[in-house]
CSV table of C-alpha atoms and ligand atoms in Angstrom, one decimal:
chain,number,residue,atom,x,y,z
A,1034,MET,CA,6.8,2.6,-21.0
A,1035,ALA,CA,3.3,4.0,-21.8
A,1036,THR,CA,2.5,7.4,-20.5
A,1037,LYS,CA,0.0,10.2,-20.9
A,1038,THR,CA,2.3,12.7,-19.2
A,1039,THR,CA,5.2,15.0,-19.8
A,1040,PRO,CA,7.6,16.4,-17.2
A,1041,ALA,CA,7.8,20.2,-16.7
A,1042,PRO,CA,8.6,22.7,-14.0
A,1043,ALA,CA,5.9,22.7,-11.3
A,1044,PRO,CA,4.6,25.8,-9.5
A,1045,ASP,CA,4.8,26.5,-5.7
A,1046,GLY,CA,8.4,25.4,-5.3
A,1047,LEU,CA,7.7,21.8,-6.2
A,1048,GLY,CA,10.6,21.5,-8.5
A,1049,ARG,CA,9.6,19.4,-11.5
A,1050,GLY,CA,6.4,17.5,-11.9
A,1051,LEU,CA,4.5,15.4,-14.4
A,1052,PHE,CA,1.6,17.0,-16.4
A,1053,ALA,CA,-1.2,15.4,-18.4
A,1054,SER,CA,-0.4,15.5,-22.1
A,1055,THR,CA,-4.0,14.6,-23.0
A,1056,ASP,CA,-7.4,14.4,-21.2
A,1057,ILE,CA,-7.3,11.3,-19.0
A,1058,ALA,CA,-10.5,9.5,-17.9
A,1059,THR,CA,-11.1,7.9,-14.5
A,1060,GLY,CA,-9.4,4.5,-14.2
A,1061,GLU,CA,-7.1,5.1,-17.2
A,1062,ASN,CA,-3.4,4.6,-17.0
A,1063,VAL,CA,-1.6,7.8,-16.4
A,1064,LEU,CA,1.7,5.9,-16.5
A,1065,HIS,CA,2.6,2.3,-17.0
A,1066,ILE,CA,6.2,1.2,-16.5
A,1067,PRO,CA,6.8,-2.5,-17.3
A,1068,THR,CA,10.4,-2.6,-16.0
A,1069,PRO,CA,11.7,-1.1,-12.7
A,1070,PHE,CA,14.8,1.0,-12.3
A,1071,VAL,CA,15.2,-1.0,-9.1
A,1072,ALA,CA,12.8,-3.2,-7.1
A,1073,VAL,CA,13.8,-5.5,-4.2
A,1074,LEU,CA,11.9,-7.5,-1.6
A,1075,ASP,CA,11.8,-6.9,2.2
A,1076,LYS,CA,13.9,-9.4,4.0
A,1077,PRO,CA,11.0,-11.6,5.3
A,1078,ARG,CA,9.5,-11.6,1.8
A,1079,LEU,CA,12.7,-13.1,0.3
A,1080,GLU,CA,11.5,-16.4,1.8
A,1081,ASP,CA,7.9,-16.5,0.5
A,1082,THR,CA,7.9,-14.3,-2.6
A,1083,CYS,CA,9.5,-14.9,-6.0
A,1084,SER,CA,12.2,-12.4,-6.8
A,1085,GLY,CA,11.5,-12.8,-10.5
A,1086,CYS,CA,7.8,-12.0,-10.8
A,1087,PHE,CA,7.1,-10.7,-7.2
A,1088,GLY,CA,4.2,-13.1,-6.8
A,1089,LYS,CA,2.4,-12.2,-10.0
A,1090,ARG,CA,2.7,-15.8,-11.4
A,1091,HIS,CA,1.5,-17.5,-8.2
A,1092,LEU,CA,-1.3,-15.1,-7.4
A,1093,GLY,CA,-4.0,-16.7,-5.3
A,1094,ASN,CA,-1.8,-19.9,-5.0
A,1095,ASP,CA,-0.8,-20.0,-1.3
A,1096,GLU,CA,1.3,-23.1,-1.4
A,1097,ASN,CA,4.9,-22.2,-1.3
A,1098,THR,CA,6.9,-24.2,-3.9
A,1099,LEU,CA,9.6,-21.6,-4.5
A,1100,LYS,CA,13.1,-22.8,-5.2
A,1101,GLY,CA,16.2,-20.9,-3.9
A,1102,CYS,CA,19.0,-19.7,-6.1
A,1103,ARG,CA,21.6,-22.5,-6.0
A,1104,GLY,CA,24.4,-19.9,-5.8
A,1105,CYS,CA,23.5,-17.7,-2.9
A,1106,HIS,CA,20.3,-19.3,-1.5
A,1107,VAL,CA,19.1,-15.7,-0.7
A,1108,VAL,CA,16.6,-15.2,-3.4
A,1109,LYS,CA,13.8,-17.6,-4.5
A,1110,TYR,CA,11.9,-18.2,-7.7
A,1111,CYS,CA,8.8,-19.9,-9.1
A,1112,ASP,CA,10.8,-21.7,-11.8
A,1113,LYS,CA,13.5,-21.4,-14.4
A,1114,ILE,CA,11.6,-18.7,-16.3
A,1115,CYS,CA,11.5,-16.3,-13.2
A,1116,GLN,CA,15.1,-17.2,-12.3
A,1117,ALA,CA,16.4,-16.5,-15.9
A,1118,LYS,CA,14.6,-13.2,-16.0
A,1119,ASP,CA,16.1,-11.9,-12.7
A,1120,TRP,CA,19.6,-13.4,-13.6
A,1121,LYS,CA,19.6,-11.4,-16.8
A,1122,PHE,CA,18.3,-8.3,-15.1
A,1123,ALA,CA,20.7,-8.1,-12.2
A,1124,HIS,CA,21.2,-11.2,-10.1
A,1125,SER,CA,24.2,-12.4,-12.1
A,1126,LEU,CA,26.0,-9.3,-10.9
A,1127,GLU,CA,25.1,-9.7,-7.2
A,1128,CYS,CA,24.9,-13.5,-6.6
A,1129,GLY,CA,28.6,-13.8,-5.9
A,1130,ILE,CA,28.5,-10.9,-3.4
A,1131,TYR,CA,25.5,-12.5,-1.6
A,1132,GLN,CA,27.5,-15.8,-1.4
A,1133,GLN,CA,30.5,-14.0,0.2
A,1134,LEU,CA,28.2,-12.4,2.8
A,1135,LYS,CA,26.5,-15.7,3.9
A,1136,PRO,CA,24.9,-16.1,6.4
A,1137,ARG,CA,24.3,-12.4,6.5
A,1138,ILE,CA,21.8,-10.8,4.2
A,1139,LEU,CA,22.2,-7.1,3.4
A,1140,PRO,CA,19.4,-4.8,4.5
A,1141,ILE,CA,16.8,-3.9,1.9
A,1142,ASN,CA,18.2,-0.4,1.1
A,1143,ALA,CA,21.7,-1.8,0.7
A,1144,ARG,CA,20.5,-4.5,-1.7
A,1145,ALA,CA,18.7,-1.8,-3.7
A,1146,VAL,CA,21.7,0.5,-3.9
A,1147,LEU,CA,24.0,-2.4,-4.7
A,1148,ARG,CA,21.8,-3.3,-7.6
A,1149,MET,CA,21.7,0.2,-9.0
A,1150,ILE,CA,25.5,0.6,-8.7
A,1151,LEU,CA,26.2,-2.7,-10.3
A,1152,ARG,CA,23.7,-2.2,-13.2
A,1153,SER,CA,24.9,1.4,-13.9
A,1154,GLY,CA,28.5,0.1,-13.8
A,1155,ARG,CA,27.6,-2.4,-16.5
A,1156,ARG,CA,25.8,0.3,-18.4
A,1157,LYS,CA,22.5,-1.6,-18.2
A,1158,TYR,CA,20.4,1.5,-17.8
A,1159,ALA,CA,19.0,3.5,-20.7
A,1160,ALA,CA,20.8,6.8,-20.9
A,1161,GLU,CA,17.6,8.7,-20.5
A,1162,ASP,CA,16.6,6.9,-17.3
A,1163,LEU,CA,20.0,7.2,-15.8
A,1164,GLU,CA,20.1,11.0,-16.5
A,1165,MET,CA,16.6,11.4,-15.0
A,1166,PHE,CA,17.8,9.5,-11.9
A,1167,LEU,CA,20.9,11.6,-11.5
A,1168,ASP,CA,18.6,14.7,-11.7
A,1169,LEU,CA,16.5,13.6,-8.7
A,1170,GLU,CA,16.6,15.5,-5.4
A,1171,THR,CA,18.9,14.1,-2.7
A,1172,HIS,CA,18.2,16.6,0.2
A,1173,ILE,CA,21.5,15.5,1.6
A,1174,LYS,CA,22.0,18.8,3.4
A,1175,GLU,CA,18.7,18.5,5.2
A,1176,ILE,CA,19.2,14.8,6.0
A,1177,ARG,CA,22.6,15.6,7.5
A,1178,GLU,CA,21.3,18.5,9.5
A,1179,GLU,CA,18.0,17.1,10.7
A,1180,SER,CA,18.2,13.3,10.7
A,1181,GLU,CA,21.4,12.0,12.2
A,1182,THR,CA,20.3,8.3,12.2
A,1183,GLN,CA,19.1,8.4,8.6
A,1184,TRP,CA,22.4,9.9,7.5
A,1185,GLN,CA,24.4,7.3,9.4
A,1186,ARG,CA,22.3,4.6,7.8
A,1187,ILE,CA,22.9,6.0,4.3
A,1188,SER,CA,26.7,6.4,4.8
A,1189,LEU,CA,27.0,3.0,6.3
A,1190,CYS,CA,25.2,1.5,3.4
A,1191,ALA,CA,27.4,3.4,0.9
A,1192,LYS,CA,30.5,2.1,2.7
A,1193,ALA,CA,29.2,-1.5,2.5
A,1194,VAL,CA,28.2,-1.2,-1.2
A,1195,LYS,CA,31.6,0.2,-2.1
A,1196,THR,CA,33.4,-2.6,-0.4
A,1197,TYR,CA,31.3,-5.4,-1.7
A,1198,SER,CA,30.8,-4.2,-5.2
A,1199,GLY,CA,34.5,-3.2,-5.8
A,1200,THR,CA,33.2,-0.1,-7.7
A,1201,GLU,CA,35.4,2.8,-8.5
A,1202,MET,CA,32.6,5.2,-7.6
A,1203,GLN,CA,33.2,7.4,-4.6
A,1204,GLU,CA,31.4,6.8,-1.3
A,1205,GLU,CA,29.8,10.2,-1.5
A,1206,PHE,CA,28.3,9.4,-4.9
A,1207,ILE,CA,26.9,6.1,-3.6
A,1208,SER,CA,25.4,8.0,-0.6
A,1209,ALA,CA,23.5,10.1,-3.1
A,1210,PHE,CA,22.0,6.9,-4.5
A,1211,GLY,CA,20.9,5.9,-1.0
A,1212,ALA,CA,19.4,9.4,-0.3
A,1213,LYS,CA,17.6,9.3,-3.7
A,1214,LEU,CA,16.2,5.9,-2.8
A,1215,ASP,CA,14.9,7.2,0.6
A,1216,LEU,CA,13.2,10.2,-0.9
A,1217,ASN,CA,11.9,8.9,-4.2
A,1218,SER,CA,11.0,5.2,-3.8
A,1219,PHE,CA,7.6,3.7,-3.5
A,1220,ASN,CA,6.3,0.9,-1.4
A,1221,LEU,CA,6.4,-2.1,-3.7
A,1222,THR,CA,3.0,-3.9,-3.1
A,1223,ASN,CA,1.4,-7.1,-4.3
A,1224,ALA,CA,-1.9,-7.3,-6.2
A,1225,VAL,CA,-3.8,-7.0,-2.9
A,1226,TYR,CA,-1.8,-3.9,-1.8
A,1227,ASP,CA,0.3,-5.4,0.9
A,1228,ARG,CA,3.8,-4.0,1.1
A,1229,ILE,CA,6.5,-6.5,-0.1
A,1230,GLY,CA,9.5,-4.3,-0.8
A,1231,VAL,CA,10.8,-1.1,-2.3
A,1232,TYR,CA,10.5,0.3,-5.8
A,1233,LEU,CA,12.0,3.1,-7.7
A,1234,HIS,CA,11.7,4.5,-11.2
A,1235,PRO,CA,13.0,8.1,-11.9
A,1236,HIS,CA,10.1,8.9,-14.3
A,1237,ALA,CA,7.5,8.0,-11.6
A,1238,ALA,CA,9.6,9.8,-9.0
A,1239,PHE,CA,8.8,13.1,-10.8
A,1240,ILE,CA,5.2,12.9,-9.6
A,1241,ASN,CA,4.6,15.4,-6.8
A,1242,HIS,CA,2.6,14.9,-3.6
A,1243,SER,CA,-0.8,16.3,-2.8
A,1244,CYS,CA,-3.2,15.3,0.0
A,1245,ALA,CA,-5.9,16.0,-2.6
A,1246,TYR,CA,-4.3,13.7,-5.1
A,1247,ASN,CA,-5.8,12.8,-8.5
A,1248,ALA,CA,-3.9,9.6,-9.2
A,1249,VAL,CA,-2.9,6.4,-7.3
A,1250,VAL,CA,-0.1,3.9,-7.5
A,1251,GLY,CA,-0.3,0.1,-7.9
A,1252,PHE,CA,1.8,-2.9,-8.9
A,1253,ASP,CA,1.3,-6.0,-10.8
A,1254,GLY,CA,4.4,-8.0,-10.2
A,1255,ASP,CA,7.2,-5.6,-11.1
A,1256,GLU,CA,5.0,-3.5,-13.4
A,1257,LEU,CA,4.0,-0.1,-12.1
A,1258,TYR,CA,0.6,1.4,-12.8
A,1259,ILE,CA,-0.4,5.0,-12.0
A,1260,LYS,CA,-4.1,5.4,-12.6
A,1261,ALA,CA,-6.4,8.4,-12.7
A,1262,LEU,CA,-8.7,8.6,-9.7
A,1263,ARG,CA,-10.9,11.2,-11.4
A,1264,PRO,CA,-10.9,12.8,-14.9
A,1265,ILE,CA,-7.6,14.8,-15.4
A,1266,PRO,CA,-7.8,17.5,-18.1
A,1267,LYS,CA,-4.9,18.0,-20.4
A,1268,GLY,CA,-2.3,20.3,-18.8
A,1269,ASP,CA,-3.2,19.5,-15.2
A,1270,GLN,CA,-0.4,18.3,-12.9
A,1271,ILE,CA,-0.5,14.6,-11.8
A,1272,PHE,CA,-0.5,14.2,-8.0
A,1273,ILE,CA,-0.2,11.1,-5.8
A,1274,SER,CA,-0.2,10.9,-2.0
A,1275,TYR,CA,3.1,10.0,-0.4
A,1276,ILE,CA,1.4,9.4,3.0
A,1277,ASP,CA,-1.9,8.4,4.4
A,1278,ALA,CA,-3.9,11.5,3.4
A,1279,THR,CA,-6.9,10.5,5.6
A,1280,ASN,CA,-4.8,11.6,8.7
A,1281,PRO,CA,-5.5,15.0,10.2
A,1282,TYR,CA,-3.6,18.1,9.0
A,1283,PRO,CA,-0.9,18.3,11.7
A,1284,VAL,CA,-0.1,14.6,11.4
A,1285,ARG,CA,0.3,14.9,7.6
A,1286,GLN,CA,2.5,18.0,7.7
A,1287,THR,CA,4.8,16.4,10.3
A,1288,GLU,CA,5.1,13.2,8.3
A,1289,LEU,CA,5.9,15.1,5.0
A,1290,ARG,CA,8.4,17.4,6.8
A,1291,GLU,CA,10.2,14.6,8.6
A,1292,ARG,CA,10.3,12.1,5.7
A,1293,TYR,CA,10.3,14.3,2.5
A,1294,TYR,CA,11.5,17.7,3.8
A,1295,PHE,CA,8.7,19.9,2.5
A,1296,THR,CA,5.6,21.7,3.6
A,1297,CYS,CA,2.4,20.7,1.7
A,1298,LYS,CA,0.4,23.6,0.4
A,1299,CYS,CA,-2.3,21.6,-1.4
A,1300,THR,CA,-5.9,22.7,-1.5
A,1301,LYS,CA,-6.9,20.3,1.3
A,1302,CYS,CA,-4.0,21.6,3.5
A,1303,GLU,CA,-4.8,25.2,2.8
A,1304,ILE,CA,-8.5,24.7,3.8
A,1305,GLU,CA,-7.6,22.7,6.9
A,1306,ALA,CA,-4.8,25.2,7.9
A,1307,SER,CA,-7.2,28.1,7.9
A,1308,ALA,CA,-9.9,26.1,9.8
A,1309,ALA,CA,-10.1,27.1,13.4
A,1310,SER,CA,-9.3,23.6,14.7
A,1311,ALA,CA,-5.9,23.7,13.1
A,1312,ALA,CA,-5.2,27.4,13.4
A,1313,ALA,CA,-1.5,27.0,14.4
A,1314,PRO,CA,0.8,25.4,11.9
A,1315,ALA,CA,2.4,22.1,13.1
A,1316,THR,CA,5.8,22.4,14.5
A,1317,LYS,CA,8.1,19.4,14.9
A,1318,GLY,CA,7.2,17.2,17.8
A,1319,GLU,CA,4.1,19.2,18.7
A,1320,LEU,CA,0.8,18.2,17.1
A,1321,ASN,CA,-2.2,20.3,17.5
A,1322,LEU,CA,-4.6,17.4,17.9
A,1323,ASP,CA,-7.9,17.2,19.8
A,1324,PRO,CA,-7.1,15.5,23.1
A,1325,THR,CA,-9.6,12.7,22.5
A,1326,ILE,CA,-8.1,12.0,19.1
A,1327,HIS,CA,-4.7,12.2,20.5
A,1328,LYS,CA,-5.5,9.6,23.2
A,1329,ALA,CA,-7.1,7.3,20.7
A,1330,CYS,CA,-4.0,7.6,18.4
A,1331,THR,CA,-1.8,6.6,21.3
A,1332,LEU,CA,-4.0,3.6,22.0
A,1333,LEU,CA,-4.0,2.6,18.4
A,1334,ALA,CA,-0.2,2.8,18.3
A,1335,SER,CA,0.1,0.6,21.4
A,1336,ALA,CA,-2.3,-1.9,19.9
A,1337,SER,CA,-0.3,-2.1,16.7
A,1338,SER,CA,3.0,-2.6,18.5
A,1339,PRO,CA,4.6,-6.0,17.9
A,1340,ALA,CA,4.9,-6.5,21.6
A,1341,THR,CA,1.1,-6.5,22.0
A,1342,SER,CA,-0.7,-9.8,21.6
A,1343,ALA,CA,-3.8,-10.0,19.4
A,1344,GLN,CA,-6.0,-10.5,22.4
A,1345,GLN,CA,-4.6,-7.5,24.2
A,1346,ALA,CA,-4.8,-5.5,20.9
A,1347,LEU,CA,-8.5,-6.3,20.6
A,1348,SER,CA,-9.3,-5.0,24.1
A,1349,ILE,CA,-7.2,-1.9,23.6
A,1350,LEU,CA,-8.9,-1.2,20.3
A,1351,SER,CA,-12.3,-1.7,21.9
A,1352,SER,CA,-11.6,0.8,24.6
A,1353,ALA,CA,-10.3,3.3,22.0
A,1354,THR,CA,-13.5,2.8,20.0
A,1355,THR,CA,-15.6,3.4,23.1
A,1356,LEU,CA,-13.6,6.6,23.9
A,1357,LEU,CA,-14.3,8.0,20.4
A,1358,HIS,CA,-18.0,7.1,20.6
A,1359,THR,CA,-18.4,8.7,24.0
A,1360,ASN,CA,-16.9,11.9,22.6
A,1361,SER,CA,-19.0,11.9,19.5
A,1362,ILE,CA,-16.1,11.6,17.0
A,1363,PRO,CA,-17.6,10.7,13.6
A,1364,ILE,CA,-16.7,7.2,12.4
A,1365,THR,CA,-15.2,8.7,9.3
A,1366,THR,CA,-12.7,10.8,11.2
A,1367,GLN,CA,-9.2,9.4,11.9
A,1368,PRO,CA,-8.2,7.4,13.9
A,1369,PHE,CA,-11.6,5.8,13.7
A,1370,PRO,CA,-11.2,4.2,10.2
A,1371,SER,CA,-7.7,3.0,11.2
A,1372,LEU,CA,-9.1,1.6,14.4
A,1373,ARG,CA,-11.6,-0.4,12.5
A,1374,ASP,CA,-9.0,-1.7,10.1
A,1375,GLU,CA,-7.0,-2.9,13.1
A,1376,LEU,CA,-10.1,-4.4,14.7
A,1377,ILE,CA,-10.6,-6.4,11.5
A,1378,VAL,CA,-7.0,-7.6,11.5
A,1379,SER,CA,-6.9,-8.7,15.2
A,1380,SER,CA,-10.4,-10.3,15.0
A,1381,LEU,CA,-9.1,-12.3,12.0
A,1382,SER,CA,-5.9,-13.4,13.8
A,1383,LEU,CA,-8.0,-14.6,16.7
A,1384,GLY,CA,-10.4,-16.5,14.5
A,1385,LYS,CA,-13.3,-14.2,15.3
A,1386,PHE,CA,-14.6,-14.2,11.7
A,1387,GLN,CA,-18.0,-12.8,12.5
A,1388,ASN,CA,-16.6,-9.8,14.3
A,1389,ALA,CA,-14.3,-9.2,11.4
A,1390,PHE,CA,-17.3,-9.5,9.0
A,1391,ALA,CA,-19.4,-7.0,11.0
A,1392,HIS,CA,-16.6,-4.4,11.0
A,1393,ALA,CA,-15.9,-5.0,7.3
A,1394,ALA,CA,-19.6,-4.6,6.5
A,1395,LEU,CA,-19.7,-1.3,8.4
A,1396,ARG,CA,-16.5,-0.1,6.7
A,1397,TYR,CA,-17.9,-0.9,3.3
A,1398,THR,CA,-21.3,0.7,3.8
A,1399,ARG,CA,-20.7,3.6,6.2
A,1400,THR,CA,-17.1,4.6,6.4
A,1401,ASP,CA,-15.5,4.1,3.0
A,1402,PRO,CA,-18.1,6.1,0.9
A,1403,LEU,CA,-17.2,9.2,2.9
A,1404,VAL,CA,-13.4,8.6,3.5
A,1405,TYR,CA,-12.8,7.5,-0.2
A,1406,PRO,CA,-15.5,9.2,-2.2
A,1407,GLU,CA,-14.2,7.8,-5.5
A,1408,THR,CA,-15.7,4.2,-5.9
A,1409,GLY,CA,-12.6,3.2,-7.9
A,1410,HIS,CA,-10.2,4.0,-5.1
A,1411,PRO,CA,-8.0,1.0,-4.6
A,1412,ILE,CA,-8.4,1.0,-0.8
A,1413,ARG,CA,-12.1,1.0,-1.2
A,1414,GLN,CA,-12.0,-1.8,-3.7
A,1415,LEU,CA,-9.6,-3.8,-1.5
A,1416,HIS,CA,-11.9,-3.4,1.5
A,1417,ALA,CA,-14.8,-4.7,-0.6
A,1418,TRP,CA,-12.8,-7.7,-1.7
A,1419,THR,CA,-11.9,-8.4,2.0
A,1420,LEU,CA,-15.6,-8.2,2.9
A,1421,ALA,CA,-16.5,-10.6,0.0
A,1422,LYS,CA,-13.8,-13.1,1.1
A,1423,LEU,CA,-15.0,-13.0,4.7
A,1424,ALA,CA,-18.6,-13.6,3.6
A,1425,ILE,CA,-17.4,-16.5,1.4
A,1426,HIS,CA,-15.6,-17.9,4.4
A,1427,LEU,CA,-18.6,-17.6,6.7
A,1428,SER,CA,-21.0,-18.9,4.1
A,1429,GLN,CA,-19.0,-22.1,4.0
A,1430,GLY,CA,-19.8,-22.5,7.7
A,1431,VAL,CA,-16.2,-22.4,8.8
A,1432,ALA,CA,-16.6,-20.1,11.7
A,1433,VAL,CA,-18.3,-21.3,14.8
A,1434,SER,CA,-19.2,-18.7,17.4
A,1435,THR,CA,-17.1,-19.1,20.5
A,1436,SER,CA,-19.3,-16.6,22.4
A,1437,THR,CA,-21.1,-18.2,25.4
A,1438,SER,CA,-23.0,-15.0,26.2
A,1439,GLY,CA,-25.6,-15.7,23.5
A,1440,GLY,CA,-26.9,-12.1,23.5
A,1441,SER,CA,-26.1,-9.3,21.2
A,1442,SER,CA,-22.7,-8.2,22.2
A,1443,GLU,CA,-21.6,-4.6,22.4
A,1444,GLY,CA,-17.9,-4.9,23.1
A,1445,ALA,CA,-15.6,-5.7,20.2
A,1446,GLY,CA,-13.9,-8.3,22.4
A,1447,GLU,CA,-16.9,-10.6,22.2
A,1448,GLU,CA,-18.0,-12.6,19.2
A,1449,ILE,CA,-21.1,-11.3,17.4
A,1450,ALA,CA,-23.9,-13.8,16.9
A,1451,LEU,CA,-24.6,-13.2,13.3
A,1452,GLU,CA,-26.4,-16.5,12.9
A,1453,ARG,CA,-29.3,-15.1,15.0
A,1454,PHE,CA,-30.0,-12.8,12.1
A,1455,GLU,CA,-29.9,-15.6,9.5
A,1456,VAL,CA,-27.9,-13.6,7.1
A,1457,ASN,CA,-27.9,-15.0,3.5
A,1458,PHE,CA,-24.2,-14.5,2.8
A,1459,SER,CA,-24.5,-15.6,-0.9
A,1460,LEU,CA,-26.6,-12.5,-1.7
A,1461,ILE,CA,-24.1,-10.2,0.0
A,1462,ILE,CA,-21.2,-11.9,-1.8
A,1463,TRP,CA,-23.0,-11.5,-5.1
A,1464,SER,CA,-23.8,-7.8,-4.6
A,1465,VAL,CA,-20.3,-6.9,-3.4
A,1466,LEU,CA,-18.4,-8.7,-6.1
A,1467,GLY,CA,-21.0,-7.7,-8.7
A,1468,ALA,CA,-20.5,-4.0,-7.8
A,1469,LEU,CA,-16.7,-4.5,-8.2
A,1470,VAL,CA,-17.0,-6.1,-11.6
A,1471,GLY,CA,-19.6,-3.6,-12.8
A,1472,GLY,CA,-17.4,-0.7,-11.9
A,1473,GLU,CA,-14.3,-2.2,-13.4
A,1474,ASN,CA,-13.7,0.5,-16.1
A,1475,ALA,CA,-13.4,3.3,-13.5
A,1476,ALA,CA,-11.5,1.2,-11.0
A,1477,CYS,CA,-7.9,2.2,-10.1
A,1478,THR,CA,-6.8,-1.3,-9.1
A,1479,VAL,CA,-4.2,-3.3,-11.0
A,1480,PRO,CA,-5.1,-5.9,-13.7
A,1481,GLY,CA,-4.1,-8.8,-11.4
A,1482,PHE,CA,-6.6,-7.7,-8.7
A,1483,GLN,CA,-9.3,-7.2,-11.3
A,1484,ALA,CA,-8.8,-10.7,-12.8
A,1485,MET,CA,-9.0,-12.2,-9.3
A,1486,VAL,CA,-12.3,-10.4,-8.5
A,1487,LYS,CA,-13.8,-11.4,-11.9
A,1488,ALA,CA,-12.9,-15.1,-11.4
A,1489,ALA,CA,-14.5,-15.1,-7.9
A,1490,PHE,CA,-17.6,-13.4,-9.2
A,1491,ALA,CA,-18.0,-15.8,-12.1
A,1492,ASP,CA,-17.9,-18.7,-9.5
A,1493,VAL,CA,-20.5,-17.2,-7.3
A,1494,HIS,CA,-22.7,-16.4,-10.2
A,1495,ARG,CA,-22.4,-19.9,-11.6
A,1496,GLU,CA,-23.5,-21.3,-8.2
A,1497,PHE,CA,-26.6,-19.2,-8.2
A,1498,LEU,CA,-27.6,-20.3,-11.7
A,1499,ALA,CA,-26.9,-23.9,-10.8
A,1500,GLY,CA,-29.2,-23.5,-7.8
A,1501,GLY,CA,-31.9,-22.2,-10.2
A,1502,LEU,CA,-31.7,-18.6,-9.0
A,1503,ASP,CA,-30.9,-15.4,-10.8
A,1504,PRO,CA,-29.7,-12.8,-8.3
A,1505,ARG,CA,-29.9,-10.0,-10.9
A,1506,GLY,CA,-33.6,-9.6,-10.0
A,1507,MET,CA,-33.0,-9.8,-6.3
A,1508,GLY,CA,-32.3,-6.2,-5.5
A,1509,GLU,CA,-34.8,-6.1,-2.6
A,1510,GLY,CA,-33.5,-9.3,-1.1
A,1511,ILE,CA,-30.0,-8.0,-1.1
A,1512,LYS,CA,-31.1,-4.8,0.8
A,1513,VAL,CA,-32.8,-7.0,3.4
A,1514,GLU,CA,-29.6,-9.1,3.9
A,1515,TRP,CA,-27.5,-5.9,4.4
A,1516,GLY,CA,-30.0,-4.7,6.9
A,1517,LYS,CA,-29.7,-8.0,8.8
A,1518,SER,CA,-25.9,-8.1,8.9
A,1519,LEU,CA,-25.6,-4.5,10.0
A,1520,GLY,CA,-28.4,-4.9,12.5
A,1521,ALA,CA,-26.1,-7.4,14.3
A,1522,TYR,CA,-23.6,-4.7,15.2
A,1523,MET,CA,-24.8,-1.1,15.1
A,1524,PHE,CA,-22.8,1.9,15.9
B,259,ZN,ZN1,8.0,-16.0,-10.2
B,260,ZN,ZN1,22.0,-16.2,-6.2
B,261,ZN,ZN1,-1.6,18.6,1.7
């Protein structure tokens, strides 16, 4: 483990926190943990993701050639190397249990708790890590009082783990493991920041939340990286965001209260709490939201529901967008950015690549610089990568407009005729990837992501040079292309 932090008591009733033990520059590792305390995949990911490297070794390689464990057939691996690694780490202890349970597969939390119980039973944890884990908050009292279903899930999981593991530990003690997992775990993500499972390490769990966070979390396989979003002076507390901090104040407070049992008093919350629009503090089940924003949030939720088809989602999202526009809600105010994210997702699933590109271009140029002011923010970097990939796709002439209207389309449900603008995608690709590679030192993305971007940029650059062009002197041309692609879809 490499860290530039030290644990210490935190002010404002935050228990313990991590503090910078030296000055940390933007993009530097605050904390790097090569081995998890526990990390397991979501059930659907067991099928398509290696349980040994969590996809790190087959990054960018979509073809699924994973081989299942011959014992339990529950977990899959790239090859013998990944299998041996996981076997040694924990799978040798759980494989027999998985076999007994066939064809049932334990829910993710139960698989994680089982792993921790089995590994601690075999004394596979370093004493220091285990001690830190045992010190973590459980909030069992609050869970029992305020969240009946969560408590039932935790105790059911404890019962199952006790039965299957044959451990001497008491159910109550196993329940505490489950509660600690609920409160202290991170979303395990892949190199492009999609959730693939759950991760916990007690050292990382000491990091407190702030909506005005100064550090961000990322994963490269099973390695955890916490990077500084801006310079952090020695002695300052490290903060990450446990939730989507772009949401309005009442939404954030409700989420933090319901899931983590605390009230956030960060600088951002203090400012927004005293602002007139959020005068009354949020109480459970009662959000003080502007009625237009509330309506748009409801539409967004219905569009994201699994019962909604992509076509339906697109039209719901379009009407929500119109609603926000009509009421002059800025495109940087939630739920506008989330609506745009969803518009991109449903356009992609319907093969409307030009729509997706137009929204991704607006997101890159207009929304993200205000919503994520730090250029190194992983979400901003990821959005740039999505845009570059879309431009690469379109430049290869894959997308054919299905629109029959021909004219410039206003509604998000229709395909936008980008070809009318004769956009030179190569220049856009070069400028987006070039900016990512150029800002690499201050970027808070994981090494796997950065390597992928670098390789793509080298390809594009080589193509330019092969064509006798050097885009480094084409600053003006790049500006013109941006103007064209945005002119296709203005709002
Ligand atoms: Zn692997
Ligand atoms: Zn197995
Ligand atoms: Zn806050």
